[in-house]
Short mmCIF file of C-alpha atoms in Angstrom, two decimals:
data_model
loop_
_atom_site.label_atom_id
_atom_site.label_comp_id
_atom_site.label_asym_id
_atom_site.label_seq_id
_atom_site.Cartn_x
_atom_site.Cartn_y
_atom_site.Cartn_z
CA MET A 1 -14.42 1.94 -56.01
CA ASN A 2 -10.97 2.15 -58.18
CA SER A 3 -8.31 1.58 -56.59
CA VAL A 4 -6.01 1.32 -59.59
CA THR A 5 -2.54 2.51 -59.05
CA PRO A 6 0.26 3.23 -61.99
CA ASP A 7 1.77 0.07 -60.70
CA LEU A 8 -1.00 -1.79 -60.02
CA GLN A 9 -1.45 -2.31 -63.67
CA PRO A 10 -1.59 -5.69 -65.81
CA ALA A 11 2.22 -5.66 -67.64
CA ARG A 12 3.98 -4.48 -63.99
CA ILE A 13 1.95 -8.09 -62.19
CA GLN A 14 3.02 -9.85 -65.16
CA ALA A 15 6.81 -8.55 -64.72
CA LEU A 16 6.69 -9.15 -60.91
CA LEU A 17 4.95 -12.69 -61.38
CA GLN A 18 8.20 -13.43 -64.05
CA GLU A 19 10.56 -11.88 -61.93
CA SER A 20 11.11 -16.18 -59.93
CA ARG A 21 10.06 -19.28 -61.12
CA PRO A 22 6.80 -20.50 -58.60
CA VAL A 23 7.52 -23.45 -56.39
CA GLN A 24 5.95 -26.15 -58.11
CA LEU A 25 5.29 -28.99 -56.11
CA PRO A 26 5.56 -32.66 -56.47
CA ILE A 27 1.57 -33.86 -56.93
CA GLN A 28 2.48 -37.06 -54.70
CA GLY A 29 -0.59 -39.03 -54.93
CA LEU A 30 -3.20 -35.67 -54.79
CA LYS A 31 -5.70 -34.49 -56.21
CA PRO A 32 -4.76 -32.16 -58.69
CA ALA A 33 -6.70 -28.83 -58.89
CA ALA A 34 -6.21 -25.30 -59.77
CA VAL A 35 -7.91 -21.77 -58.81
CA MET A 36 -7.58 -18.42 -60.37
CA ILE A 37 -6.34 -15.76 -58.39
CA PRO A 38 -8.65 -12.67 -60.90
CA ILE A 39 -7.48 -9.53 -60.24
CA LEU A 40 -9.93 -7.46 -61.61
CA GLU A 41 -9.58 -4.40 -64.15
CA ASP A 42 -10.93 -1.64 -61.00
CA GLY A 43 -8.04 -2.71 -58.83
CA THR A 44 -10.09 -5.39 -56.86
CA LEU A 45 -9.60 -9.75 -56.08
CA LEU A 46 -12.52 -11.46 -56.67
CA PHE A 47 -13.61 -13.34 -53.79
CA THR A 48 -16.21 -16.62 -53.67
CA GLU A 49 -17.82 -17.32 -50.80
CA ARG A 50 -18.92 -20.91 -50.36
CA ALA A 51 -22.38 -21.79 -50.26
CA ALA A 52 -23.62 -23.25 -46.65
CA HIS A 53 -24.66 -26.50 -47.96
CA LEU A 54 -21.63 -27.45 -49.44
CA PRO A 55 -20.09 -30.84 -46.91
CA HIS A 56 -16.45 -29.11 -47.36
CA HIS A 57 -15.59 -25.42 -46.29
CA ALA A 58 -19.21 -23.84 -45.70
CA GLY A 59 -19.15 -20.22 -45.76
CA GLN A 60 -15.47 -20.13 -45.88
CA ILE A 61 -14.21 -17.41 -49.03
CA SER A 62 -11.87 -18.27 -51.63
CA PHE A 63 -10.75 -18.09 -55.08
CA PRO A 64 -13.06 -19.96 -57.93
CA GLY A 65 -11.58 -22.98 -58.90
CA GLY A 66 -11.71 -26.72 -58.98
CA ARG A 67 -10.25 -30.70 -59.59
CA ILE A 68 -8.55 -30.49 -62.69
CA GLU A 69 -9.92 -33.02 -65.01
CA PRO A 70 -8.16 -35.58 -66.72
CA GLY A 71 -7.23 -34.12 -70.01
CA GLU A 72 -7.21 -30.04 -68.82
CA SER A 73 -4.60 -27.89 -68.13
CA ALA A 74 -4.41 -25.70 -64.60
CA GLN A 75 -5.41 -22.76 -66.58
CA GLN A 76 -8.03 -24.66 -68.58
CA ALA A 77 -9.13 -26.46 -65.27
CA ALA A 78 -9.14 -22.81 -63.58
CA LEU A 79 -10.90 -21.09 -66.11
CA ARG A 80 -13.89 -23.72 -66.70
CA GLU A 81 -14.81 -23.26 -62.57
CA SER A 82 -14.70 -19.66 -62.94
CA GLN A 83 -17.13 -20.18 -65.88
CA GLU A 84 -19.16 -22.42 -63.65
CA GLU A 85 -18.73 -20.75 -60.09
CA VAL A 86 -19.53 -17.26 -60.73
CA GLY A 87 -20.11 -16.97 -65.22
CA MET A 88 -16.95 -15.59 -65.69
CA GLN A 89 -16.34 -14.58 -69.75
CA PRO A 90 -13.74 -16.47 -71.11
CA GLY A 91 -12.67 -13.79 -72.96
CA SER A 92 -12.56 -11.42 -70.55
CA VAL A 93 -9.50 -13.09 -68.74
CA THR A 94 -6.03 -12.37 -69.72
CA TRP A 95 -2.95 -14.31 -67.58
CA LEU A 96 -0.57 -12.66 -66.30
CA GLY A 97 1.51 -15.67 -63.98
CA GLN A 98 1.68 -18.47 -61.93
CA LEU A 99 1.82 -18.12 -57.50
CA ASP A 100 3.75 -21.65 -55.88
CA ASP A 101 1.20 -24.50 -55.85
CA VAL A 102 0.30 -25.16 -52.26
CA TYR A 103 -1.19 -28.21 -50.80
CA SER A 104 -4.28 -28.38 -48.82
CA PRO A 105 -5.27 -30.46 -45.79
CA ARG A 106 -8.13 -32.46 -47.72
CA GLY A 107 -5.74 -34.16 -50.39
CA TYR A 108 -5.27 -31.68 -52.96
CA HIS A 109 -2.63 -30.25 -54.69
CA ILE A 110 -3.73 -26.54 -55.68
CA SER A 111 -1.95 -24.51 -59.25
CA CYS A 112 -2.59 -21.39 -58.50
CA HIS A 113 -3.04 -18.99 -61.57
CA VAL A 114 -3.16 -14.73 -61.91
CA ALA A 115 -5.64 -13.29 -64.47
CA TRP A 116 -6.33 -9.86 -65.05
CA VAL A 117 -9.99 -10.00 -65.59
CA ARG A 118 -12.39 -7.28 -67.53
CA LEU A 119 -15.58 -5.63 -65.48
CA GLN A 120 -18.41 -7.78 -66.23
CA THR A 121 -21.57 -8.84 -64.69
CA PHE A 122 -20.46 -12.16 -62.36
CA GLU A 123 -23.04 -14.31 -61.90
CA PRO A 124 -22.92 -16.72 -58.46
CA ASN A 125 -23.67 -20.42 -59.61
CA PRO A 126 -25.85 -21.11 -56.14
CA ALA A 127 -25.05 -24.70 -56.12
CA GLU A 128 -21.86 -23.76 -55.28
CA VAL A 129 -21.73 -20.00 -54.04
CA SER A 130 -23.70 -17.68 -51.68
CA ALA A 131 -21.45 -14.73 -52.04
CA LEU A 132 -19.48 -13.17 -54.17
CA HIS A 133 -16.90 -10.12 -52.64
CA ALA A 134 -14.89 -7.97 -54.64
CA VAL A 135 -11.77 -6.52 -52.19
CA SER A 136 -9.24 -3.93 -52.89
CA CYS A 137 -6.06 -5.22 -53.55
CA LEU A 138 -4.50 -2.85 -51.48
CA GLN A 139 -5.97 -3.80 -48.67
CA LEU A 140 -3.09 -6.77 -48.68
CA TRP A 141 -0.44 -4.10 -47.64
CA GLN A 142 -2.39 -2.26 -44.52
CA ALA A 143 0.50 -4.24 -41.55
CA GLN A 144 -3.08 -4.30 -39.32
CA ARG A 145 -5.28 -6.99 -41.71
CA HIS A 146 -2.78 -9.49 -41.72
CA SER A 147 -1.88 -11.68 -38.69
CA THR A 148 -0.87 -15.85 -38.83
CA LYS A 149 -2.09 -18.15 -36.04
CA PRO A 150 -0.66 -21.98 -35.73
CA TRP A 151 -2.22 -24.78 -36.66
CA PRO A 152 -3.92 -26.02 -34.34
CA ALA A 153 -3.98 -29.68 -35.43
CA ARG A 154 -0.41 -29.16 -36.16
CA PRO A 155 1.38 -26.24 -34.46
CA GLU A 156 3.98 -25.79 -36.34
CA ILE A 157 2.42 -24.61 -39.59
CA ALA A 158 1.47 -21.07 -39.24
CA VAL A 159 -2.08 -20.28 -40.98
CA HIS A 160 -2.44 -17.19 -42.70
CA TYR A 161 -5.91 -14.67 -41.89
CA PHE A 162 -6.24 -11.57 -43.69
CA GLN A 163 -9.21 -9.49 -42.61
CA LEU A 164 -10.40 -7.52 -45.03
CA GLU A 165 -13.16 -5.30 -45.60
CA PRO A 166 -15.70 -6.67 -45.95
CA VAL A 167 -14.57 -10.70 -45.53
CA LEU A 168 -11.44 -13.25 -43.63
CA VAL A 169 -9.83 -14.79 -45.48
CA TRP A 170 -7.53 -17.34 -44.14
CA GLY A 171 -6.75 -21.02 -44.62
CA VAL A 172 -5.35 -21.79 -48.46
CA THR A 173 -7.51 -19.05 -49.46
CA GLY A 174 -4.62 -17.57 -46.59
CA GLN A 175 -1.96 -18.93 -48.52
CA ILE A 176 -2.74 -18.08 -51.31
CA LEU A 177 -3.52 -14.64 -50.56
CA PHE A 178 0.16 -14.55 -48.82
CA ASN A 179 1.81 -15.92 -52.09
CA LEU A 180 0.43 -13.27 -53.62
CA LYS A 181 1.29 -10.05 -51.29
CA THR A 182 4.55 -11.41 -51.26
CA ARG A 183 5.82 -11.82 -54.95
CA LEU A 184 3.46 -8.43 -55.61
CA ASP A 185 4.75 -6.53 -52.92
CA PRO A 186 6.95 -4.03 -54.94
CA ILE A 187 3.67 -2.42 -55.79
CA ARG A 188 2.86 -1.50 -52.07
CA LEU A 189 6.33 1.15 -52.19
CA GLY A 190 4.20 3.28 -55.27
CA SER A 191 0.65 3.47 -53.65
CA GLN A 192 -0.34 5.49 -51.03
CA ILE A 193 -1.66 3.28 -48.28
#
């Protein structure tokens, strides 16, 4: 499925991401991590489904990413993790911009980086990933796909849910996806949704 519209092009996405500076939250003793938000050249977002045997967030939908190692930049960590998790080829990635940082309930400070990625054969690493899901970016702007619910542990915090075909995205990944949708909202005006 090709869901590329004239506005869903790398230069347009990069321009929208550069219109405002991302919120960079203080690390405050949290563990530094980074994710890549991979937009594939066919207009889909690439998600991973975490392996069922993992001790945390098993089976949940996420973007490729993980801890930042000493001496690594956030982008280097996101790329390394994308290579490890899905076999992404480093030469296929063009960095477009950064979204707001987010905190995770598990004590991570997450730096979020958007990339345009050439199509390729991805190889999920079974030690970390049970499946890959490519989802049309245009689904982000279909109103019936997004909802919020209070987080049970702290009802004052809204948790974003996206019912995308074929996956449910929520939690930290839902927050990152909401941030992406918000920053790229002008693209919605040019698409046939």
